[in-house]
mmCIF file of C-alpha atoms in Angstrom:
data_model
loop_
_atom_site.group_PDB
_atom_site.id
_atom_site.type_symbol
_atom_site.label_atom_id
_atom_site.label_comp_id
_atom_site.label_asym_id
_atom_site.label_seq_id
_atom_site.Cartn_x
_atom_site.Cartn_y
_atom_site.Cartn_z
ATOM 1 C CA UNK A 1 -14.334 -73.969 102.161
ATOM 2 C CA UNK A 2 -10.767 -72.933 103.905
ATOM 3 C CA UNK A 3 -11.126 -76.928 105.745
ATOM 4 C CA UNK A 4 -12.203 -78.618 102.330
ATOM 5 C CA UNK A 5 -9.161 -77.288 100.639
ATOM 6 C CA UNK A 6 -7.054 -78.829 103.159
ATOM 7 C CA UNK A 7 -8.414 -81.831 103.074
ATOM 8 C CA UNK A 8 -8.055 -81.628 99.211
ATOM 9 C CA UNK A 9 -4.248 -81.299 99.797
ATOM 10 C CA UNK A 10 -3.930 -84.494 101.560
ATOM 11 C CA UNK A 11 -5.033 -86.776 98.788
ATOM 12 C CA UNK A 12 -2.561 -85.245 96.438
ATOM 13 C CA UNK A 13 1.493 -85.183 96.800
ATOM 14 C CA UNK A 14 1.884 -84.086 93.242
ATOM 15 C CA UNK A 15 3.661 -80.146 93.226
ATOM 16 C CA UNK A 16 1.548 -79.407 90.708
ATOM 17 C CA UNK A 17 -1.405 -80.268 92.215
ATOM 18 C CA UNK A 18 -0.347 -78.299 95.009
ATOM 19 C CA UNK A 19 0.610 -75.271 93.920
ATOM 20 C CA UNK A 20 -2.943 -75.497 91.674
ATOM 21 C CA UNK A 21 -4.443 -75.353 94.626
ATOM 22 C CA UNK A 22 -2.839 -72.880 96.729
ATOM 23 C CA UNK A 23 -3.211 -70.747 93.369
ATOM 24 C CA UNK A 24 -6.745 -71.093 93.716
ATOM 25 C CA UNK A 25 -6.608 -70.843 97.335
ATOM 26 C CA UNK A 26 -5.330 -67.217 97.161
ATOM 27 C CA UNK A 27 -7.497 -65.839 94.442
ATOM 28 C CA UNK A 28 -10.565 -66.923 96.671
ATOM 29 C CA UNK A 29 -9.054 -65.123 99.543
ATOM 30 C CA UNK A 30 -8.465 -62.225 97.455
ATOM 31 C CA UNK A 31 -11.764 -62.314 96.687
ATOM 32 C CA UNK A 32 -13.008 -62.716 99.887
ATOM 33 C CA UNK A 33 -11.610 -59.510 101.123
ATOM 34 C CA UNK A 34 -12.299 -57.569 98.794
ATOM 35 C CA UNK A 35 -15.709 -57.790 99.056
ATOM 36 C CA UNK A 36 -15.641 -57.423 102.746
ATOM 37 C CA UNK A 37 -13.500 -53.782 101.796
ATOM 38 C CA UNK A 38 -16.524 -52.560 100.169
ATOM 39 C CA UNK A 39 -17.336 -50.215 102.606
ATOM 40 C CA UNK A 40 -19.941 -47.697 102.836
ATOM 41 C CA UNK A 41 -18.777 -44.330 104.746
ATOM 42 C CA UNK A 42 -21.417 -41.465 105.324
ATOM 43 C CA UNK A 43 -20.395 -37.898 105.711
ATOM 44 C CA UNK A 44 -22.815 -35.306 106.743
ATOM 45 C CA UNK A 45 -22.830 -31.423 107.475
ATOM 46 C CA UNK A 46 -24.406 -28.161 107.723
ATOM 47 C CA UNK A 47 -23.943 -25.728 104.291
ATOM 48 C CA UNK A 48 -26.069 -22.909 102.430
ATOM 49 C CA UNK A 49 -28.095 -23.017 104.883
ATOM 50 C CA UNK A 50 -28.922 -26.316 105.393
ATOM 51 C CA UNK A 51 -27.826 -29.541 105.406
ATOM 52 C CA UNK A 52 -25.787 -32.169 103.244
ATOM 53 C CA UNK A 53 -25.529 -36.032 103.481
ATOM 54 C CA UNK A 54 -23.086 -38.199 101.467
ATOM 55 C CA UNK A 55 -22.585 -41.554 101.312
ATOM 56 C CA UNK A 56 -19.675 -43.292 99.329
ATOM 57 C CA UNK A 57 -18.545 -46.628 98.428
ATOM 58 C CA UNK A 58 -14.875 -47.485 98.827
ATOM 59 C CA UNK A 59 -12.266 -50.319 98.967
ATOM 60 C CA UNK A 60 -10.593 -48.607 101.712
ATOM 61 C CA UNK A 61 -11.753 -46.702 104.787
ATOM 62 C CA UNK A 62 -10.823 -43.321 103.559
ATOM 63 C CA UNK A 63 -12.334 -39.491 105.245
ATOM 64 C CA UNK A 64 -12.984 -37.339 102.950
ATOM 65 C CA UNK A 65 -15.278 -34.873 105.531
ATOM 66 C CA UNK A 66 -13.005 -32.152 104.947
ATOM 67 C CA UNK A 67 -12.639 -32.613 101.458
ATOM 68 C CA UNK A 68 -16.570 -32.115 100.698
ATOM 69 C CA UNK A 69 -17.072 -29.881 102.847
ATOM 70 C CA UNK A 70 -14.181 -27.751 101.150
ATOM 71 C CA UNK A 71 -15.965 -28.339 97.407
ATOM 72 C CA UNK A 72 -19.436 -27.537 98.610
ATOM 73 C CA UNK A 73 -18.240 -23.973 100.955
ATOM 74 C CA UNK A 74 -16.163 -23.313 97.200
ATOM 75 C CA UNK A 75 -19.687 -22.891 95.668
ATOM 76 C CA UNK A 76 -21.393 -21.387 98.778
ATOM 77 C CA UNK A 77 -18.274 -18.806 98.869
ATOM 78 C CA UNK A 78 -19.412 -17.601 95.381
ATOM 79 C CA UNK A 79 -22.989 -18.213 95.052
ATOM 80 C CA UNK A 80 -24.729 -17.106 98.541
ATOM 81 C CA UNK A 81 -26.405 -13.905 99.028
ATOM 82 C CA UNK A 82 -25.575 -14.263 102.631
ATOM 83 C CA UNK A 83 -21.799 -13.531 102.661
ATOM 84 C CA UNK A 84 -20.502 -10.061 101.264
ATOM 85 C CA UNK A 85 -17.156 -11.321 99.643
ATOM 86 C CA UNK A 86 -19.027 -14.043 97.842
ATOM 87 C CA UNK A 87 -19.125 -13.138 93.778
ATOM 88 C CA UNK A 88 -22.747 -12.565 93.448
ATOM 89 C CA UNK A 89 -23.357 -9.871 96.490
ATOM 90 C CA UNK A 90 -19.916 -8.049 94.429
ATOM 91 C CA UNK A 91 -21.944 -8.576 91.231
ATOM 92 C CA UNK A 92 -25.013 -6.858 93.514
ATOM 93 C CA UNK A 93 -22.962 -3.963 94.712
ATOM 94 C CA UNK A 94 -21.383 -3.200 91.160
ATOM 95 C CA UNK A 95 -22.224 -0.143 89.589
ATOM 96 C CA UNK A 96 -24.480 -1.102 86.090
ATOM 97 C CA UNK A 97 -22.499 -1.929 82.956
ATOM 98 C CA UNK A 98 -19.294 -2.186 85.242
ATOM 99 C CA UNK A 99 -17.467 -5.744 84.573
ATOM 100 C CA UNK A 100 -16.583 -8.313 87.587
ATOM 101 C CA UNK A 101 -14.451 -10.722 87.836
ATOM 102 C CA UNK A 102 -15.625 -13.989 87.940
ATOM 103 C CA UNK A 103 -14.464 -17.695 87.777
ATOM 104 C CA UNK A 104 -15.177 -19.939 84.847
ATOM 105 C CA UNK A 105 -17.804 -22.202 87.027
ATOM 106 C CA UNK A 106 -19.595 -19.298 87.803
ATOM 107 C CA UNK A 107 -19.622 -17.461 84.084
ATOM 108 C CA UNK A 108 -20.710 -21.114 82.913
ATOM 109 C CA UNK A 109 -23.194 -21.091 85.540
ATOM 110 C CA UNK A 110 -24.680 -18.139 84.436
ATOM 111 C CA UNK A 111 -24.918 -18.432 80.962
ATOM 112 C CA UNK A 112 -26.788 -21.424 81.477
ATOM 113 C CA UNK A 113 -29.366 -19.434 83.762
ATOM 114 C CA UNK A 114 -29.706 -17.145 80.793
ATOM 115 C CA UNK A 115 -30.404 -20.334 78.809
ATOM 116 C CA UNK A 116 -32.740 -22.175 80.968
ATOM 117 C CA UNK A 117 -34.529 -19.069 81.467
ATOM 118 C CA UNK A 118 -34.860 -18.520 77.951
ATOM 119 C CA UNK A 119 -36.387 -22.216 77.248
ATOM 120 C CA UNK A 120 -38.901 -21.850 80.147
ATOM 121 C CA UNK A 121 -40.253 -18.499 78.812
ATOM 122 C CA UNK A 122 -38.830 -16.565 82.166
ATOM 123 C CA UNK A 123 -40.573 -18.990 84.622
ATOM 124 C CA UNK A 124 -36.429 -19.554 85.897
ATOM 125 C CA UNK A 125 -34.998 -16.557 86.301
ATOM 126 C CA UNK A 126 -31.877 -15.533 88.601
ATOM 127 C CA UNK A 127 -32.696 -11.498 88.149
ATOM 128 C CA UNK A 128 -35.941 -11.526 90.672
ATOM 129 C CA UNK A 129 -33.488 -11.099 93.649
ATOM 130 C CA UNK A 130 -35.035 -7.699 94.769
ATOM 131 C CA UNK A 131 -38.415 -9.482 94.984
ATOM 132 C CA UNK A 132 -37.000 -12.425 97.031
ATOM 133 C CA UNK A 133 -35.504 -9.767 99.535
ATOM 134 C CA UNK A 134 -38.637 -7.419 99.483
ATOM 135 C CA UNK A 135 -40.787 -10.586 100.763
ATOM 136 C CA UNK A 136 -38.866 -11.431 103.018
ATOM 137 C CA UNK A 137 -36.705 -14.483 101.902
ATOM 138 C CA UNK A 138 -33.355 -13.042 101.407
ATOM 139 C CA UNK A 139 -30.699 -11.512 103.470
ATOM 140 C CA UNK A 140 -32.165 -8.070 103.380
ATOM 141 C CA UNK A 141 -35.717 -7.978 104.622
ATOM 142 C CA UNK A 142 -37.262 -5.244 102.510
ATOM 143 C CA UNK A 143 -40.541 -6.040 103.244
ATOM 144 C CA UNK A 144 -42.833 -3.084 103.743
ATOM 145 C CA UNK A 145 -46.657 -3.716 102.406
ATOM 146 C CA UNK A 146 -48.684 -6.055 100.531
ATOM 147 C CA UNK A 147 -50.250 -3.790 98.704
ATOM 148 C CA UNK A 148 -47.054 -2.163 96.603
ATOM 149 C CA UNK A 149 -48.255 -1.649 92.797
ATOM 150 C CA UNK A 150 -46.463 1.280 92.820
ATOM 151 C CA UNK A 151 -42.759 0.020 94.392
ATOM 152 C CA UNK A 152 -43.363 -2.838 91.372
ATOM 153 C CA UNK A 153 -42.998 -0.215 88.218
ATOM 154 C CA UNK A 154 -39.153 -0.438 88.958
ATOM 155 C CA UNK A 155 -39.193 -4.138 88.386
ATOM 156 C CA UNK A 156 -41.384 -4.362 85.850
ATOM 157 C CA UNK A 157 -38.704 -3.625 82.619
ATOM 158 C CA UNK A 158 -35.742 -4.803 85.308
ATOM 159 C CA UNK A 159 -36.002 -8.319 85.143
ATOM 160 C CA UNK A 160 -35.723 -9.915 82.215
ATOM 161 C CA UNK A 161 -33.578 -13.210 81.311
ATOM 162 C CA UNK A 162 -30.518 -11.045 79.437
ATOM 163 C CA UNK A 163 -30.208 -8.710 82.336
ATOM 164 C CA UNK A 164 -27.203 -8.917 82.745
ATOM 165 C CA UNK A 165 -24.136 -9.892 80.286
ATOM 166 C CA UNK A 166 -21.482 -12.063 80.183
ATOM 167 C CA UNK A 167 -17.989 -12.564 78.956
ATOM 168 C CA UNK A 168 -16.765 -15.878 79.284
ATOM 169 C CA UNK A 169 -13.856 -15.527 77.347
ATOM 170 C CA UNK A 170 -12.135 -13.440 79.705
ATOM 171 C CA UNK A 171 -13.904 -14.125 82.815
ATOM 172 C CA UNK A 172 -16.131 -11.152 83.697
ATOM 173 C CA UNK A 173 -19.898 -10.359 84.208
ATOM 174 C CA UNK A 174 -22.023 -7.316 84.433
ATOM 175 C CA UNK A 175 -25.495 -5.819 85.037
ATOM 176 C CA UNK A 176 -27.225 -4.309 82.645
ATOM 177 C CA UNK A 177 -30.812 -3.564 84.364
ATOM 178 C CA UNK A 178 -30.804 -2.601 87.806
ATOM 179 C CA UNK A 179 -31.542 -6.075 89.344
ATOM 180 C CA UNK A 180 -30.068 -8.049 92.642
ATOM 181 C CA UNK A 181 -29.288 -11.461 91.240
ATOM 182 C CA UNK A 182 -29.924 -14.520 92.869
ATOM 183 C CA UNK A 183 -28.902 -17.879 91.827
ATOM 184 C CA UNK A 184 -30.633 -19.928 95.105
ATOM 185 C CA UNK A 185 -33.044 -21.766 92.784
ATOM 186 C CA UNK A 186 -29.542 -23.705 90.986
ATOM 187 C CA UNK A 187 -27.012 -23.192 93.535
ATOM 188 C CA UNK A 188 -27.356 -26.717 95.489
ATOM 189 C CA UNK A 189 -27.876 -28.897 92.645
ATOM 190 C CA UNK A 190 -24.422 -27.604 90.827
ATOM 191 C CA UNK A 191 -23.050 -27.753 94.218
ATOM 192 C CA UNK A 192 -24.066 -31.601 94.075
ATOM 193 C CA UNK A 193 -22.242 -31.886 90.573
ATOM 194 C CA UNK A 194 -19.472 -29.998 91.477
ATOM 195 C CA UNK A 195 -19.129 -32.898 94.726
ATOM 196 C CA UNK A 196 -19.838 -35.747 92.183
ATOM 197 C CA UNK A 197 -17.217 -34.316 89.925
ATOM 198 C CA UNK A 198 -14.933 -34.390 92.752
ATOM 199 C CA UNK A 199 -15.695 -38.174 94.156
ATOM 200 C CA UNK A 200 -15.305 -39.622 90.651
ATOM 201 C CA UNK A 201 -11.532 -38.351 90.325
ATOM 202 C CA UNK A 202 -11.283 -40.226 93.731
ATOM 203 C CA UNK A 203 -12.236 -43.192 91.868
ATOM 204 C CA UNK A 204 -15.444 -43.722 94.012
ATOM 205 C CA UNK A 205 -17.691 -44.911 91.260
ATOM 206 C CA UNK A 206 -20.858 -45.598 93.878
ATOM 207 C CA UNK A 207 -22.244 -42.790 95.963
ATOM 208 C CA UNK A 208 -25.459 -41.055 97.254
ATOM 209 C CA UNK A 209 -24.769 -36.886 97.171
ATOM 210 C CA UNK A 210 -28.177 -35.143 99.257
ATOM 211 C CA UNK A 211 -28.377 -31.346 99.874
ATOM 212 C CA UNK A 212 -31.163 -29.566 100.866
ATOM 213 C CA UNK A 213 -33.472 -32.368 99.864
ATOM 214 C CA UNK A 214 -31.833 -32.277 96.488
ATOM 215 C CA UNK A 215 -30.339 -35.776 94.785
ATOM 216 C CA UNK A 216 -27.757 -37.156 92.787
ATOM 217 C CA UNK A 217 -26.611 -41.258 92.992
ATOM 218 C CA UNK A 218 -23.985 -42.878 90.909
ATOM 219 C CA UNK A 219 -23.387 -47.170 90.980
ATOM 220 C CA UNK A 220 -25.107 -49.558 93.364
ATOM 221 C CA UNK A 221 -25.164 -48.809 97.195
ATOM 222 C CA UNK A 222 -23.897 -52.719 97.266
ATOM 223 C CA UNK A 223 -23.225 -55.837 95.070
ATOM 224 C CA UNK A 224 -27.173 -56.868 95.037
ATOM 225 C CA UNK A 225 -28.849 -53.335 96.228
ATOM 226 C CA UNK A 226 -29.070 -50.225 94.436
ATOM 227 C CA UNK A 227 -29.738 -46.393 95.471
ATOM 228 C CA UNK A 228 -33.121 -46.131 96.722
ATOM 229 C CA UNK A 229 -34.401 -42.516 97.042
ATOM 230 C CA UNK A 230 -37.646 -41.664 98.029
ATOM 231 C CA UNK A 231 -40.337 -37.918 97.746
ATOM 232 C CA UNK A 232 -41.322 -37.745 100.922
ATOM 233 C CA UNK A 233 -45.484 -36.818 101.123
ATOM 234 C CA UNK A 234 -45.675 -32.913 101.634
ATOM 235 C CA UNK A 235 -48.418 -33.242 104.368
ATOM 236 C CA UNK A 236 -46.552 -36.025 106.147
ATOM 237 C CA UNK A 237 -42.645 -35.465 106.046
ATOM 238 C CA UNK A 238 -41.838 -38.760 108.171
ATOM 239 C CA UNK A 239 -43.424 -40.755 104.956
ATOM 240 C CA UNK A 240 -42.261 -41.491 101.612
ATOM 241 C CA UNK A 241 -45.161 -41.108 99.151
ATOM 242 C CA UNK A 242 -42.982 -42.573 96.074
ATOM 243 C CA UNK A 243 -39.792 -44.888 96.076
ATOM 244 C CA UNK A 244 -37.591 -44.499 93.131
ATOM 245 C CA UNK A 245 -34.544 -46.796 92.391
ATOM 246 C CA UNK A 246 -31.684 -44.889 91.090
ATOM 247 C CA UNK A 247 -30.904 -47.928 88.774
ATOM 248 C CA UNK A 248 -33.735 -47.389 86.366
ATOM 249 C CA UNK A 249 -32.658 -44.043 85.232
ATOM 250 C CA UNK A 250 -29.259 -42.871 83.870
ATOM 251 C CA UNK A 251 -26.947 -40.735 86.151
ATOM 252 C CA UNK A 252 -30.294 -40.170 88.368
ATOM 253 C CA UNK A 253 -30.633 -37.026 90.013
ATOM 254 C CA UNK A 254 -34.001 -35.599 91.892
ATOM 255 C CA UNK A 255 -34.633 -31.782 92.876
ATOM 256 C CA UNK A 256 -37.817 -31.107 94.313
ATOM 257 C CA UNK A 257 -39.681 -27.337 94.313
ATOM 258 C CA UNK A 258 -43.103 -27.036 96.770
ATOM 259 C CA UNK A 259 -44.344 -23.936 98.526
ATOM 260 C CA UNK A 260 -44.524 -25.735 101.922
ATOM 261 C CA UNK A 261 -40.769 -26.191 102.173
ATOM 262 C CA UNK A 262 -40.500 -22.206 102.704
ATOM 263 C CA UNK A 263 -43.054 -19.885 103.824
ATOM 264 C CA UNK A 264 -43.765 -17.141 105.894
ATOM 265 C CA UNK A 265 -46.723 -15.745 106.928
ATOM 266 C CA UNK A 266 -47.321 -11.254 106.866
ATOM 267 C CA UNK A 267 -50.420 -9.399 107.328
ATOM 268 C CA UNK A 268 -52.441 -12.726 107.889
ATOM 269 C CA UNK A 269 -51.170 -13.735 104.136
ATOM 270 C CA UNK A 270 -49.066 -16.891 103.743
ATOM 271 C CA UNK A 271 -46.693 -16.276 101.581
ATOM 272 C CA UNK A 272 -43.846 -18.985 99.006
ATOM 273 C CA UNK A 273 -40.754 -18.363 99.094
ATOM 274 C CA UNK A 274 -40.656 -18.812 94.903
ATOM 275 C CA UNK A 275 -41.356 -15.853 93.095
ATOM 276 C CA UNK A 276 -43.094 -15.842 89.967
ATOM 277 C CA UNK A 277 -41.086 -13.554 87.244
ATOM 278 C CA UNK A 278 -44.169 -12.964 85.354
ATOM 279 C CA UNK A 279 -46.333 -11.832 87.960
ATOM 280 C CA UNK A 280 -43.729 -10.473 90.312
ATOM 281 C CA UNK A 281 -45.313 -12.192 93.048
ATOM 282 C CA UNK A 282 -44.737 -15.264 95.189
ATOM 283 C CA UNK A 283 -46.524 -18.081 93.446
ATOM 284 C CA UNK A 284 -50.411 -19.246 94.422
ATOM 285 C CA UNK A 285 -50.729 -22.999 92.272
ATOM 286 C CA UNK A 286 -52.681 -25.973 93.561
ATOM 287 C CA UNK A 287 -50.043 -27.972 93.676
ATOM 288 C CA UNK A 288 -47.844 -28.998 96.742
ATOM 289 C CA UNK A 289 -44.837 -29.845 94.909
ATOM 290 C CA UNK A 290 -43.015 -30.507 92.328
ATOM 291 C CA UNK A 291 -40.215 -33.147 91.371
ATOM 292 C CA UNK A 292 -37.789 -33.359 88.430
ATOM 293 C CA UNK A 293 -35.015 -36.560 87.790
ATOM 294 C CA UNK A 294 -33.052 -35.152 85.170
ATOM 295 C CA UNK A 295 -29.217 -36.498 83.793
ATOM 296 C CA UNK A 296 -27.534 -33.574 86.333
ATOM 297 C CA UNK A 297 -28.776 -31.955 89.829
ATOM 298 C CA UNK A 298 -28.198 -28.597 88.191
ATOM 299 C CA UNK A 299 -30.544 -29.307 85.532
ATOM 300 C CA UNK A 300 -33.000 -30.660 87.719
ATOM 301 C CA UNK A 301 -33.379 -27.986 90.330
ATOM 302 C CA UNK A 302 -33.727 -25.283 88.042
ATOM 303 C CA UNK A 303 -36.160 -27.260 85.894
ATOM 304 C CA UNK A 304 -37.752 -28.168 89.468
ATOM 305 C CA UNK A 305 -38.023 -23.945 90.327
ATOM 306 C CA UNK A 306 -39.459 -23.054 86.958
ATOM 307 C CA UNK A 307 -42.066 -26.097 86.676
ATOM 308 C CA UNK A 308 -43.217 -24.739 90.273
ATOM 309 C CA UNK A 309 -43.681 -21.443 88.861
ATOM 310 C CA UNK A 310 -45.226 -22.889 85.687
ATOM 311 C CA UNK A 311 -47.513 -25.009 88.391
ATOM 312 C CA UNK A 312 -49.577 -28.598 86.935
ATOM 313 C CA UNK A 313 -50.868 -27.620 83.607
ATOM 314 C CA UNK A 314 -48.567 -25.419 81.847
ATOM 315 C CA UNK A 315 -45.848 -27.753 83.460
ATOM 316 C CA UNK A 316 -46.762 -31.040 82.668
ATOM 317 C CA UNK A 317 -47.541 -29.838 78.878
ATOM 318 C CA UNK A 318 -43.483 -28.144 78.635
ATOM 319 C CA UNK A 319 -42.660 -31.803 80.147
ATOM 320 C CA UNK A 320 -43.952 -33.483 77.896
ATOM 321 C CA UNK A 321 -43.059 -31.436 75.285
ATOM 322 C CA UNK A 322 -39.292 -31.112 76.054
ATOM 323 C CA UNK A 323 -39.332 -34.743 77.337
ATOM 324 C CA UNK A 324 -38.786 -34.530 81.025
ATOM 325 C CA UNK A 325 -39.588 -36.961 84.133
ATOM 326 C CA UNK A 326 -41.667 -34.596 86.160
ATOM 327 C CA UNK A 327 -43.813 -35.439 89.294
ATOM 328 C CA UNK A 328 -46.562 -32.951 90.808
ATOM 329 C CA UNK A 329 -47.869 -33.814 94.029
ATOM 330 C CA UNK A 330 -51.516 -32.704 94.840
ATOM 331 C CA UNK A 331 -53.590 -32.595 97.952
ATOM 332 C CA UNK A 332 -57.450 -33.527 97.483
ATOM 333 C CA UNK A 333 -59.284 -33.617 100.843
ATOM 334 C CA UNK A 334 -57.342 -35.489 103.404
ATOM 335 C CA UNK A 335 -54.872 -37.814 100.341
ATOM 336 C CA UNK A 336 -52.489 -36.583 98.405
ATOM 337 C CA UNK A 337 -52.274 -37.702 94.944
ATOM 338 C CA UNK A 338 -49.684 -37.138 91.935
ATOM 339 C CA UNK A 339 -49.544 -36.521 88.268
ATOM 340 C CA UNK A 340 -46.406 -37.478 86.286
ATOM 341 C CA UNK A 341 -45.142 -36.468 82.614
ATOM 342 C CA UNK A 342 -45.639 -39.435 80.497
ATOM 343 C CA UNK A 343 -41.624 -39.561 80.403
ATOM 344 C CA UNK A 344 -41.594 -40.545 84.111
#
């Protein structure tokens, strides 16, 4: 095009003519590299105990490694069990009734535990920390017997959705039933929001946030392509059983909840790492997983914890009901097969 130009200058003498065409000239230049600046950088790392993959579209070769790292570690420095100066293990140690300091993320974060537990009749619920440590999962391995009806009579009236209180207003949060909280079924996905947050004030309007397996995607990966995110098959992990592209859905994000992600065997019994509230037990369902694309990755891995709990039929009739896009994966013989909410 760059030769045809000049050979369009040639036949014409005339100024305007010429400066016309040097005017169009430059804005196909402009063009021209802009597009080529429309690069894609990928960051990746190792956080809450796993790991993290971004990918972000930019004009401008930019590194933002530390940067993401720094907002993801903010919410692992409050939020994990694993560290003792993190906000929950102080909330843990705290006498009952006794008031802790927390930050507004974390109070809002809370509350909205208390909520979501609430609308999924205790299948979500960040109180069963004791459990999660007793079989196993946690930082403190308090695992002593299968057989325990009796160590259960403690948790019985413990957990409960309002069991513990909070004060938003000025920042503080206490226990009110002698419970170990433990927020590792909502962490990562308001991790993700918390990163997505962070990219848009950057002005990077396309990305791909993963954690942990968990999604969020914002834009088009390029001009033509969008996000393309796949649920891998439980019994094969090296194969995607369903491709989803981010495009169809509004501010897409994809948690997924299975027993075979975490398990661990005692006493010849296999054992999930997701406890059910109700039962006070690690769950036993049918299903392998399943998936939730909700408008926020906070949303949808809580929603992804309690319809795992629920398991196919209870959750795919509160789905429906409450209108979400729900996936459960199934294994029948040697295929897997899948049931979605009719909002999927």
């Amino acid at each position: 095009m760059i030769l045809a130009l000049k050979l369009f200058f040639r036949k014409f003498n005339n100024l305007y003519y010429k400066v016309l065409l040097s005017a169009i000239f430059l804005i196909f230049l402009l063009t021209f590299i802009t597009y080529e600046r429309e690069l894609l950088t990928s960051y990746s790392g190792e956080i809450m105990g796993t790991t993290y993959k971004v990918i972000a579209k930019s004009q401008e070769r930019i590194n933002l490694d530390k940067d993401i790292f720094k907002v993801l570690d903010a919410v692992n420095q409050e939020m994990s069990t694993y560290s003792n100066n993190s906000t929950i293990s102080k909330i843990n140690r705290s006498d009952l009734n006794k008031w802790v300091k927390v930050s507004k993320d974390f109070g809002n974060l809370a509350i909205l535990s208390q909520k979501i537990c609430i609308d999924t009749f205790g299948s979500f619920n960040i109180s069963v920390g004791h459990l999660v440590n007793y079989y196993g999962f946690g930082p403190k391995k308090d695992f002593l017997d299968i057989n325990y009806e009796e160590e259960m009579d403690k948790f019985i009236t413990e957990i409960k959705c309002n069991s513990y209180e909070v004060d938003l207003a000025n920042l503080k949060i206490r226990r009110l039933n002698e419970v170990y909280l433990d927020m590792s079924g909502i962490a990562k996905g308001f991790a993700i929001d918390k990163l997505s947050e962070f990219l848009e004030s950057k002005s990077i309007e396309s990305f791909l946030i993963e954690l942990g397996g968990e999604i969020r995607t914002k834009g088009f990966k390029s001009k033509n392509e969008t996000w393309k995110v796949a649920i891998e098959d439980p019994t094969n992990k090296n194969l995607p059983l369903i491709i989803l592209e981010a495009s169809n859905y509004n501010n897409f994000s994809l948690a997924t909840s299975g027993e075979y992600r975490n398990q661990r065997k005692i006493n010849d019994i296999l054992l999930s790492h997701t406890i059910d509230p109700d039962t006070l037990r690690p769950i036993k369902k049918d299903h392998l997983s399943v998936s939730v694309i909700s408008n926020n990755a906070t949303e949808a891995d809580a929603l992804a914890t309690a319809l795992n709990v629920m398991g196919e039929i209870k959750g795919l009739e509160f789905a429906n009901r409450n209108k979400l896009k729900v996936i459960y994966i199934n294994k029948e013989d040697e295929s897997v097969s899948y049931k979605t909410s009719k909002f999927f």
